[in-house]
Short mmCIF file of C-alpha atoms and ligand atoms in Angstrom, two decimals:
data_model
loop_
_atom_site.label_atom_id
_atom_site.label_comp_id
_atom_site.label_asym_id
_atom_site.label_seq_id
_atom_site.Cartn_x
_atom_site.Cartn_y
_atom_site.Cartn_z
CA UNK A 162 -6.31 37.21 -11.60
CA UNK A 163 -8.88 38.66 -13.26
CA UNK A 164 -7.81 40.30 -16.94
CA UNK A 165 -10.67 41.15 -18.51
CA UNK A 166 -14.10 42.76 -16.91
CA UNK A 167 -17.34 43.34 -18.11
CA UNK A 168 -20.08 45.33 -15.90
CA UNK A 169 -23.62 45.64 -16.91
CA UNK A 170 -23.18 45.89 -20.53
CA UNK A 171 -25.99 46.94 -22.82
CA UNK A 172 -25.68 47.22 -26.15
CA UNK A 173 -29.37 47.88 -28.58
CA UNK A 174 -28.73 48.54 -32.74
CA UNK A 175 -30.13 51.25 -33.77
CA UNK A 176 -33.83 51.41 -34.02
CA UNK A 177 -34.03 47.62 -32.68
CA UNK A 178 -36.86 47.30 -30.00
CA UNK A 179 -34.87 45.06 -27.67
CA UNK A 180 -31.24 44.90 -26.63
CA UNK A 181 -28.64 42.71 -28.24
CA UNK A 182 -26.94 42.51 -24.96
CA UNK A 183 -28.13 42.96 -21.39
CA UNK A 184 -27.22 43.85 -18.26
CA UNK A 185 -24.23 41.16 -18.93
CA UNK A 186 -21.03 41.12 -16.48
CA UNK A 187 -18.35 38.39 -16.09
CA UNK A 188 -14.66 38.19 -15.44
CA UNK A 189 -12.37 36.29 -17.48
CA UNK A 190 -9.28 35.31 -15.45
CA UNK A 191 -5.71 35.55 -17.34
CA UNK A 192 -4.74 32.47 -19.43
CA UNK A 193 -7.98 30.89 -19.05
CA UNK A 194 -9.88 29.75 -22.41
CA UNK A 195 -13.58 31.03 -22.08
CA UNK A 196 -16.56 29.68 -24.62
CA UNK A 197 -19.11 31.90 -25.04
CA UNK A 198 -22.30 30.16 -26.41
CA UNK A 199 -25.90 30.45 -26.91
CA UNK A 200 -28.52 30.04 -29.95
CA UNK A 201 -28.17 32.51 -33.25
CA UNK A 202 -28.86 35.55 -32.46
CA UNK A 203 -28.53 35.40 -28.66
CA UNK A 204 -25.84 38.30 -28.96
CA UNK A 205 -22.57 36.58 -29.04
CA UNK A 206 -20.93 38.06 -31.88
CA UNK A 207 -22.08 41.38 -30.44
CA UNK A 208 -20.37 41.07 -27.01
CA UNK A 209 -16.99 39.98 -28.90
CA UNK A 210 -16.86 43.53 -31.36
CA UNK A 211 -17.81 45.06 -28.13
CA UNK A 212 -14.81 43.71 -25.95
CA UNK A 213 -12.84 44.68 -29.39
CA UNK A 214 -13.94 48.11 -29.70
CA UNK A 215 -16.05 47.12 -33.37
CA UNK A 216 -19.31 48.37 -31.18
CA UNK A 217 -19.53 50.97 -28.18
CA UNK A 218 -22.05 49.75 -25.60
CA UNK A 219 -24.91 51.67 -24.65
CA UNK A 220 -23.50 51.47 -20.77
CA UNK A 221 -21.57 49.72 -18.90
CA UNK A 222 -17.99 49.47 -18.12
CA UNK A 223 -14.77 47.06 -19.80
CA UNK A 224 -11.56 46.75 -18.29
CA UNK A 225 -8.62 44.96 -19.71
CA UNK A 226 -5.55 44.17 -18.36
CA UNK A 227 -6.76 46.76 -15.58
CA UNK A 228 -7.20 49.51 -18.13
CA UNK A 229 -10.85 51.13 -18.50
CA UNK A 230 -11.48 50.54 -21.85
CA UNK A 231 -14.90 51.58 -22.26
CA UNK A 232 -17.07 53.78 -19.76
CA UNK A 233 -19.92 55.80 -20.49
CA UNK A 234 -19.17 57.70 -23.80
CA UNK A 235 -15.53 57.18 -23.31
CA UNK A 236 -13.12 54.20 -25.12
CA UNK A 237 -10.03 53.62 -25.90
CA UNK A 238 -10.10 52.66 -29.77
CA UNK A 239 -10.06 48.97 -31.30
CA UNK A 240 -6.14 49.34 -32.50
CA UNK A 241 -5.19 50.42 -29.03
CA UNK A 242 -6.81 47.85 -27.15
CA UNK A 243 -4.36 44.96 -28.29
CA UNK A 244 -7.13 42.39 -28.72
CA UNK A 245 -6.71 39.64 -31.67
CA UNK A 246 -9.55 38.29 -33.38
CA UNK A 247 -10.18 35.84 -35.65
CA UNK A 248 -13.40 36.36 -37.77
CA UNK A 249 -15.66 33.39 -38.59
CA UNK A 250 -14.77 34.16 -42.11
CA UNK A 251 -11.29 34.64 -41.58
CA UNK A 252 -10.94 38.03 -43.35
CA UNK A 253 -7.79 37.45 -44.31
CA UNK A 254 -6.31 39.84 -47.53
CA UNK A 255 -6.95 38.22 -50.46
CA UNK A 256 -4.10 39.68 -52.25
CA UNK A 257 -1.37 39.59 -49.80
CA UNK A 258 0.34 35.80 -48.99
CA UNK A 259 0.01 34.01 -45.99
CA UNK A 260 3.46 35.54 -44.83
CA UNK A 261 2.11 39.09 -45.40
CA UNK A 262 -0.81 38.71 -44.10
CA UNK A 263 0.89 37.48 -40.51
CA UNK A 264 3.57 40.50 -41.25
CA UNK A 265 0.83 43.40 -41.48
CA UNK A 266 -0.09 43.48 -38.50
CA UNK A 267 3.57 43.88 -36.99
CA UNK A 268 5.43 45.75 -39.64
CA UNK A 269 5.96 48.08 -37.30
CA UNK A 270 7.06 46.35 -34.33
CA UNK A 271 10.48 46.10 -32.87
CA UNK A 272 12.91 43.55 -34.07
CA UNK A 273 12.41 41.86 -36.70
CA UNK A 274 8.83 40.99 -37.99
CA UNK A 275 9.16 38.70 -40.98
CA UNK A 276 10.96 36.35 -38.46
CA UNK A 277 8.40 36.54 -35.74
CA UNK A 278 5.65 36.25 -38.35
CA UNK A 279 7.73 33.01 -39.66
CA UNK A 280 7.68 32.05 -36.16
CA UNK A 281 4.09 32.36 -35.74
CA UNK A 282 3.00 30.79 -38.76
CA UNK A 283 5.05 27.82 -37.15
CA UNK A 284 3.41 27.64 -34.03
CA UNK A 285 0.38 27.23 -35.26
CA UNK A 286 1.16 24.07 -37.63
CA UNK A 287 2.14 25.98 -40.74
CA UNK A 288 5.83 25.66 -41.58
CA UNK A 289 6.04 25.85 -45.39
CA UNK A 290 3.90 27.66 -48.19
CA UNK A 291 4.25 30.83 -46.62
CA UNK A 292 3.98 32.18 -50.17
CA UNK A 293 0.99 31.20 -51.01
CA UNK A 294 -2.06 33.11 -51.07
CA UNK A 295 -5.29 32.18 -48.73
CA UNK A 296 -7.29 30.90 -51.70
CA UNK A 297 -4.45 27.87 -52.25
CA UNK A 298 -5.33 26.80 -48.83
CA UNK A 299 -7.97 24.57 -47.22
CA UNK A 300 -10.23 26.13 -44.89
CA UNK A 301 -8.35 24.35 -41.92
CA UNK A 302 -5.33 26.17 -43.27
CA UNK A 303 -6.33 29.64 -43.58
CA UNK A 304 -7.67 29.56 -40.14
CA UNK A 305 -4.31 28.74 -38.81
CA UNK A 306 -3.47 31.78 -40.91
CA UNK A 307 -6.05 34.41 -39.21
CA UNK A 308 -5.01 32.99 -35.71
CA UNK A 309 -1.31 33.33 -36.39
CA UNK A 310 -2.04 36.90 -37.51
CA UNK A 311 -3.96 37.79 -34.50
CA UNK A 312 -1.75 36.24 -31.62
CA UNK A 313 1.34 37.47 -33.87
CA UNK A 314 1.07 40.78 -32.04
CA UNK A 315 1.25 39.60 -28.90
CA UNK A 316 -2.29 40.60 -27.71
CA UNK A 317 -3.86 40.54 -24.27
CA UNK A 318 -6.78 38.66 -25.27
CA UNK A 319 -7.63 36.72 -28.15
CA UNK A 320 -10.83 36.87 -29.36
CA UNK A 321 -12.80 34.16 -31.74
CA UNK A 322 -15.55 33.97 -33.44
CA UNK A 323 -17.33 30.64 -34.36
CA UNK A 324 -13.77 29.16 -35.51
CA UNK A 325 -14.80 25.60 -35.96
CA UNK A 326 -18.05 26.12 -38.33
CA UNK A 327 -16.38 26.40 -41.05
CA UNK A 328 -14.70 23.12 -40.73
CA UNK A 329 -16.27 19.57 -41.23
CA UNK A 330 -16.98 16.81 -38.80
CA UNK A 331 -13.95 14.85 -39.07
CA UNK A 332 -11.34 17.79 -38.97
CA UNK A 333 -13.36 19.46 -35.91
CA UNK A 334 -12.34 17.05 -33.12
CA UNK A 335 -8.60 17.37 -34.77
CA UNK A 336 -8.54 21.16 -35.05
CA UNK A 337 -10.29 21.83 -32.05
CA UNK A 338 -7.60 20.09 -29.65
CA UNK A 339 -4.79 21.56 -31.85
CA UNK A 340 -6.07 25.23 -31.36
CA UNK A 341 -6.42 24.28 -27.49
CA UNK A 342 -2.75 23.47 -27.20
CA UNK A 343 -1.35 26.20 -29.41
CA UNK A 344 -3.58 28.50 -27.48
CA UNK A 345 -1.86 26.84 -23.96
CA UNK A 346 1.49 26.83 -25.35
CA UNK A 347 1.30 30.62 -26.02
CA UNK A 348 -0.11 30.93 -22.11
CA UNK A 349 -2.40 33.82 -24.01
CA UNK A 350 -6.82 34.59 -22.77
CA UNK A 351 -9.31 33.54 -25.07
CA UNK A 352 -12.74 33.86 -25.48
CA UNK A 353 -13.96 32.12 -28.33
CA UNK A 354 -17.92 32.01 -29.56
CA UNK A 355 -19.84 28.69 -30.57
CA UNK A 356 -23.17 27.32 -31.21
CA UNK A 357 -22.10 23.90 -30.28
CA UNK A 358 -22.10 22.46 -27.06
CA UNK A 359 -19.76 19.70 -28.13
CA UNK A 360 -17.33 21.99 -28.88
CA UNK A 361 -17.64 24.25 -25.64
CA UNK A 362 -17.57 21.70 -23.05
CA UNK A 363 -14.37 19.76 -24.74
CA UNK A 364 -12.08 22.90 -25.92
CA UNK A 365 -13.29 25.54 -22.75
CA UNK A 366 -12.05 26.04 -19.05
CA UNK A 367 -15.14 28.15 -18.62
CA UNK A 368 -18.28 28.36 -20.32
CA UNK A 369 -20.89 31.38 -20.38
CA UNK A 370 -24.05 31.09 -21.87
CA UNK A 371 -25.94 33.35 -23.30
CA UNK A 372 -29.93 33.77 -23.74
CA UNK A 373 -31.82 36.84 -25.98
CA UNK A 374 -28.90 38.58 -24.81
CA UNK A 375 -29.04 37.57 -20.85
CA UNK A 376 -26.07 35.97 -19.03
CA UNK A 377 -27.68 32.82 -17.88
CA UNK A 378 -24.59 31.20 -16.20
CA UNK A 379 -20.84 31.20 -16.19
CA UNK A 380 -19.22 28.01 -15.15
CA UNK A 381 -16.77 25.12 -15.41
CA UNK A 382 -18.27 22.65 -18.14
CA UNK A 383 -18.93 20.52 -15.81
CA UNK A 384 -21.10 22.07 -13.60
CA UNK A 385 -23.03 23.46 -16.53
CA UNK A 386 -23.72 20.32 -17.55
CA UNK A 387 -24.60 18.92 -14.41
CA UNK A 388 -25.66 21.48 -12.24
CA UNK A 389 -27.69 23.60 -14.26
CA UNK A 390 -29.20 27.20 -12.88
CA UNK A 391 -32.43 27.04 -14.87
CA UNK A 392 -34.42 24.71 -17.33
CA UNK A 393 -33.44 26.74 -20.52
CA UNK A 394 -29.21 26.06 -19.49
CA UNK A 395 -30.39 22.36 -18.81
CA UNK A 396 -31.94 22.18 -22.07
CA UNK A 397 -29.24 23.71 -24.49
CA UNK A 398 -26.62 21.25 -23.32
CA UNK A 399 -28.82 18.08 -24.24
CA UNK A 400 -32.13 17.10 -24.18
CA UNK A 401 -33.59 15.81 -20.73
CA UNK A 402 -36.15 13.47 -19.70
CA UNK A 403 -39.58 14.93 -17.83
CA UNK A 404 -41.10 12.16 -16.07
CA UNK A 405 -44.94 13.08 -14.05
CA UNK A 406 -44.27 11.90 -10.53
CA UNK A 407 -46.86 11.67 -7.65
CA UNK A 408 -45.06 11.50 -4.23
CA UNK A 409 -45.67 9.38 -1.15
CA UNK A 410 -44.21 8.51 2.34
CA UNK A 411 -41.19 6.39 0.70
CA UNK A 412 -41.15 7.07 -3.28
CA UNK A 413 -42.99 8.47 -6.10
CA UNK A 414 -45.74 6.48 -8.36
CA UNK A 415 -45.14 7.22 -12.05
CA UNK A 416 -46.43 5.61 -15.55
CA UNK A 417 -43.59 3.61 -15.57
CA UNK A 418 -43.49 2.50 -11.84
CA UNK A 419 -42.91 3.10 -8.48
CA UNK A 420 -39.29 4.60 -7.69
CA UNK A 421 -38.07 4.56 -4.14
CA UNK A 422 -36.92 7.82 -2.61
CA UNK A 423 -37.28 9.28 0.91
CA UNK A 424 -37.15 12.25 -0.38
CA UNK A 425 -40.58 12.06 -1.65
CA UNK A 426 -42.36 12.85 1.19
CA UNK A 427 -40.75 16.67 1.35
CA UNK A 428 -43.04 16.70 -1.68
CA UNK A 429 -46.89 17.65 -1.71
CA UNK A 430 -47.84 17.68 -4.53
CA UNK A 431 -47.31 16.06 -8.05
CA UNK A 432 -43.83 16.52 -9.59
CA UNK A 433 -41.60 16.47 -12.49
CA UNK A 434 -38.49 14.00 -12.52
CA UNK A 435 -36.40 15.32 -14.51
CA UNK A 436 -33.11 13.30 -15.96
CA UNK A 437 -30.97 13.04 -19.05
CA UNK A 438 -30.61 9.94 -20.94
CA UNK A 439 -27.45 8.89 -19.57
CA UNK A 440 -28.83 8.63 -15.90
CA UNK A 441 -30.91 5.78 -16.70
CA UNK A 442 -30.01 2.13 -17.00
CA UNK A 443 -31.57 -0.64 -18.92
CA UNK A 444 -31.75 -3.52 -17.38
CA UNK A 445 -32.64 -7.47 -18.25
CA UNK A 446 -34.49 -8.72 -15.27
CA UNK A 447 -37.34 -7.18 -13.60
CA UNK A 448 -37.33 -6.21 -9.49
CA UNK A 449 -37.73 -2.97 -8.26
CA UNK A 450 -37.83 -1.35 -11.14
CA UNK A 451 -39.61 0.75 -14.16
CA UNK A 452 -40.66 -1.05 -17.05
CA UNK A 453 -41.92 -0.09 -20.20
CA UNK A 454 -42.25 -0.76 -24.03
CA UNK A 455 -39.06 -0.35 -26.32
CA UNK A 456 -40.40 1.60 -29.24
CA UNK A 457 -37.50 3.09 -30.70
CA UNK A 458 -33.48 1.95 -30.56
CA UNK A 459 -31.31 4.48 -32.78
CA UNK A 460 -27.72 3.78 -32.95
CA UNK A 461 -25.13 6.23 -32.76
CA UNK A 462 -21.73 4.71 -33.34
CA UNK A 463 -20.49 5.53 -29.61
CA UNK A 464 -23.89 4.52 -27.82
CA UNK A 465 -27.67 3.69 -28.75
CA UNK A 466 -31.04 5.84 -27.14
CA UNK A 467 -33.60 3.50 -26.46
CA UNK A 468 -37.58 5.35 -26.39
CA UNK A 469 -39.21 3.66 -23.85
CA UNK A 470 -42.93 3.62 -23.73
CA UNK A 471 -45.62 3.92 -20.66
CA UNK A 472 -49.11 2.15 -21.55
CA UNK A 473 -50.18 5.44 -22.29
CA UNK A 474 -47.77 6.07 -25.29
CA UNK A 475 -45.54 8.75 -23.05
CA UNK A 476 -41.73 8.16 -23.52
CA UNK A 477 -38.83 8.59 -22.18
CA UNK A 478 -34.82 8.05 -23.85
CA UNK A 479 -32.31 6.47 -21.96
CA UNK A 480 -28.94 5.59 -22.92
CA UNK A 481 -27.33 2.38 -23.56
CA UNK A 482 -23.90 1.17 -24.67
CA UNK A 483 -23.42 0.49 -28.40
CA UNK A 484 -23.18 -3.50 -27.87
CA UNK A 485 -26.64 -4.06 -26.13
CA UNK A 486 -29.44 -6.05 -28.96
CA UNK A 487 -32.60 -4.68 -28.22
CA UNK A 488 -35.97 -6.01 -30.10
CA UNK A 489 -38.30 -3.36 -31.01
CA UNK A 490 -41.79 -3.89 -29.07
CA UNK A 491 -40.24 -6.05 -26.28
CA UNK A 492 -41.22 -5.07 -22.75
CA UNK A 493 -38.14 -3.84 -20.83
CA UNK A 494 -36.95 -3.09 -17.31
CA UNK A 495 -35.12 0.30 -16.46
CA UNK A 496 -33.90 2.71 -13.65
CA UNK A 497 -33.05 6.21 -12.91
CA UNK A 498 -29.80 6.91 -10.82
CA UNK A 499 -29.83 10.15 -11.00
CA UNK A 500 -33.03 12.99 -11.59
CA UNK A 501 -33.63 16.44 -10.24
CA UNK A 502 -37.18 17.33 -8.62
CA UNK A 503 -38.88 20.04 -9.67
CA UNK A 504 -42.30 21.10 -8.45
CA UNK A 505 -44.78 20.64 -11.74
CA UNK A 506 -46.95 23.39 -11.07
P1 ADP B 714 -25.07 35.75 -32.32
O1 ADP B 714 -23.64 36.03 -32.68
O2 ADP B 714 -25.25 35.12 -30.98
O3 ADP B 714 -25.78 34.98 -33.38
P2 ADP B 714 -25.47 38.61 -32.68
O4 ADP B 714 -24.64 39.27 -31.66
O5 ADP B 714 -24.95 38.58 -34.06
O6 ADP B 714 -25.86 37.14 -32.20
O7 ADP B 714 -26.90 39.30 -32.72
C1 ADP B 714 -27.64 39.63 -31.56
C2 ADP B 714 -28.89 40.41 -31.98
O8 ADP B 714 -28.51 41.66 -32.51
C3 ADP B 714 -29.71 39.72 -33.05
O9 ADP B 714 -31.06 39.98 -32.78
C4 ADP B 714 -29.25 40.40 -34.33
O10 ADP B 714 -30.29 40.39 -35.29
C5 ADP B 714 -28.95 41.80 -33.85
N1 ADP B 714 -27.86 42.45 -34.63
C6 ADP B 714 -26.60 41.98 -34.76
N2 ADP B 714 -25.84 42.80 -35.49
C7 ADP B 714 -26.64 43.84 -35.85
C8 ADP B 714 -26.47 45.03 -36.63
N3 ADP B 714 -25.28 45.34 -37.17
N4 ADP B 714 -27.52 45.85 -36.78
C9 ADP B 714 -28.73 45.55 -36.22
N5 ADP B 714 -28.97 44.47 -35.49
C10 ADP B 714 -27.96 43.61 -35.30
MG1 MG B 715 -22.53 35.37 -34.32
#
């Protein structure tokens, strides 16, 4: 079930020539974690303090938890919309401890809210220190702190903004599964905003991404990555391969080789092959295959990218395990299991 809604939101700042947001509509279905990503300044931070009531669109329509929360001039205010949200900077109150800054939020709720901000702070990972203030903690820390005060209320969503770029490498990976389980635990909708694919397609059930304000495509992680609806989607989640292909009855010629494929002959005219690194192969021994010059090997810990060379000095990167001893300059023998056609002009 859907809980949140967006329809046809535009959003433009002021005097600003073109929209921050356009035309955008998705659903967000209840307990689901949703990333939102797309380059700086692609209008992600803008579609969050829109959903929170920080910024009134300039149309469109929100529902939450099937409420109308914003519709033509009309909205129900940020403090009534129960929506957390965790800033990139935290925001927490300097002068208040980590306990108080949990409590404010719910000082007024029912019961009893130094216990369920205890409780809270010890969901999240924190179960001592409460009396410390956010400058005594690490950056890891005092994000724990601005997520327990923003799911402390028991919100309908939970909104966040860029919550791993504060942190470094190492952390990240750790952090980033934590906050997916506390987030799971607490069965509570998220939508959180990043810049980094890594971190969208391992911590998201859903990812949307965004482009100078456009929707481009809202999708499993998966399919995103392997499906893409358009070049720029294909791009953003890793570079790809475009290899000049000229088709005939049972393959296509290219710099590299002749590839067999049947479905060449659907084709006309020249095309583009178009591949990531990881759906190529190097191989030792030559048969019916490409072949080209090794020019660059860069190692990466987890795997290596080979740059293979045509005669011509046009490359192409394909992917090998981490093991594999390649000499610079040696002539090498590769295939493609996997490309998408596209018509080059
Ligand atoms: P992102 O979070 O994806 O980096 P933003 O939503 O912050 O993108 O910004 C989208 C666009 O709106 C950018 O062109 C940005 O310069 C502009 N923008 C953001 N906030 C404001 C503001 N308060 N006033 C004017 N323009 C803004
Ligand atoms: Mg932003």
């Amino acid at each position: 079930m859907s809980i949140l809604s967006l329809r046809r939101i535009n959003k433009k700042y002021g005097q600003a020539k073109v929209f921050a947001v356009n035309e955008v509509s998705f659903d967000v279905e209840e307990g689901e974690i949703l990333a939102l990503v797309g380059e700086s300044g692609s209008g992600k931070t803008t579609l969050l303090r829109l959903i929170a009531g920080l910024e009134h669109p300039d149309d469109g329509t929100i529902s939450l938890a099937g409420q109308v929360i914003v519709q033509g001039k009309e909205s129900v205010p940020p403090h009534d919309r129960k929506v957390g949200m965790v800033f990139q900077d935290y925001a927490l109150f300097p002068h208040l401890t980590i306990l108080e800054n949990v409590t404010f939020g719910i000082a007024k709720s029912k019961g009893n809210p130094e216990q369920l901000a205890k409780d809270t702070l010890k969901l999240v990972g924190l179960t001592e220190d409460f009396k410390k203030y956010p400058h005594q903690l690490s950056g890891g820390q005092q994000q724990r702190v601005a997520l327990a005060r923003a799911i402390a209320p028991n919100p309908r969503i939970l909104l966040m903004d860029e919550p791993f770029s504060n942190l470094d490498a190492m952390l990240k990976d750790q952090v980033r599964e934590e906050i997916r389980q506390i987030i799971k635990k607490t069965g509570i909708t998220a939508i959180f905003v990043t810049h980094d694919t890594k971190d969208a397609l391992s911590t998201a059930d859903r990812i949307a991404i965004l482009h100078k304000g456009y929707l481009q495509q809202i999708d499993i992680p998966k399919n995103l990555y392997e499906t893409p609806v358009n070049p720029y989607v294909a791009n953003f989640f890793g570079k790809r391969n475009e290899l000049l292909a000229t088709p005939s009855e049972d393959g296509f010629y290219t710099s590299f080789g002749f590839i067999t494929d049947l479905e060449a002959k659907k084709y006309k005219r020249q095309v583009k092959l178009l591949f990531r690194p990881e759906h190529g192969e190097v191989v030792q021994r030559e048969g019916q295959q490409l072949s080209g010059k090794i020019v660059k090997v860069s190692y990466f810990g987890s795997h290596q990218l080979v740059k293979i060379s045509d005669d011509e000095g046009f490359r192409v990167t394909i992917r090998t395990n981490p093991g594999r001893i390649f000499d610079e300059v040696e002539r090498t023998f590769f295939y493609l299991w996997k490309y998408d056609i596209e018509e080059a002009f």
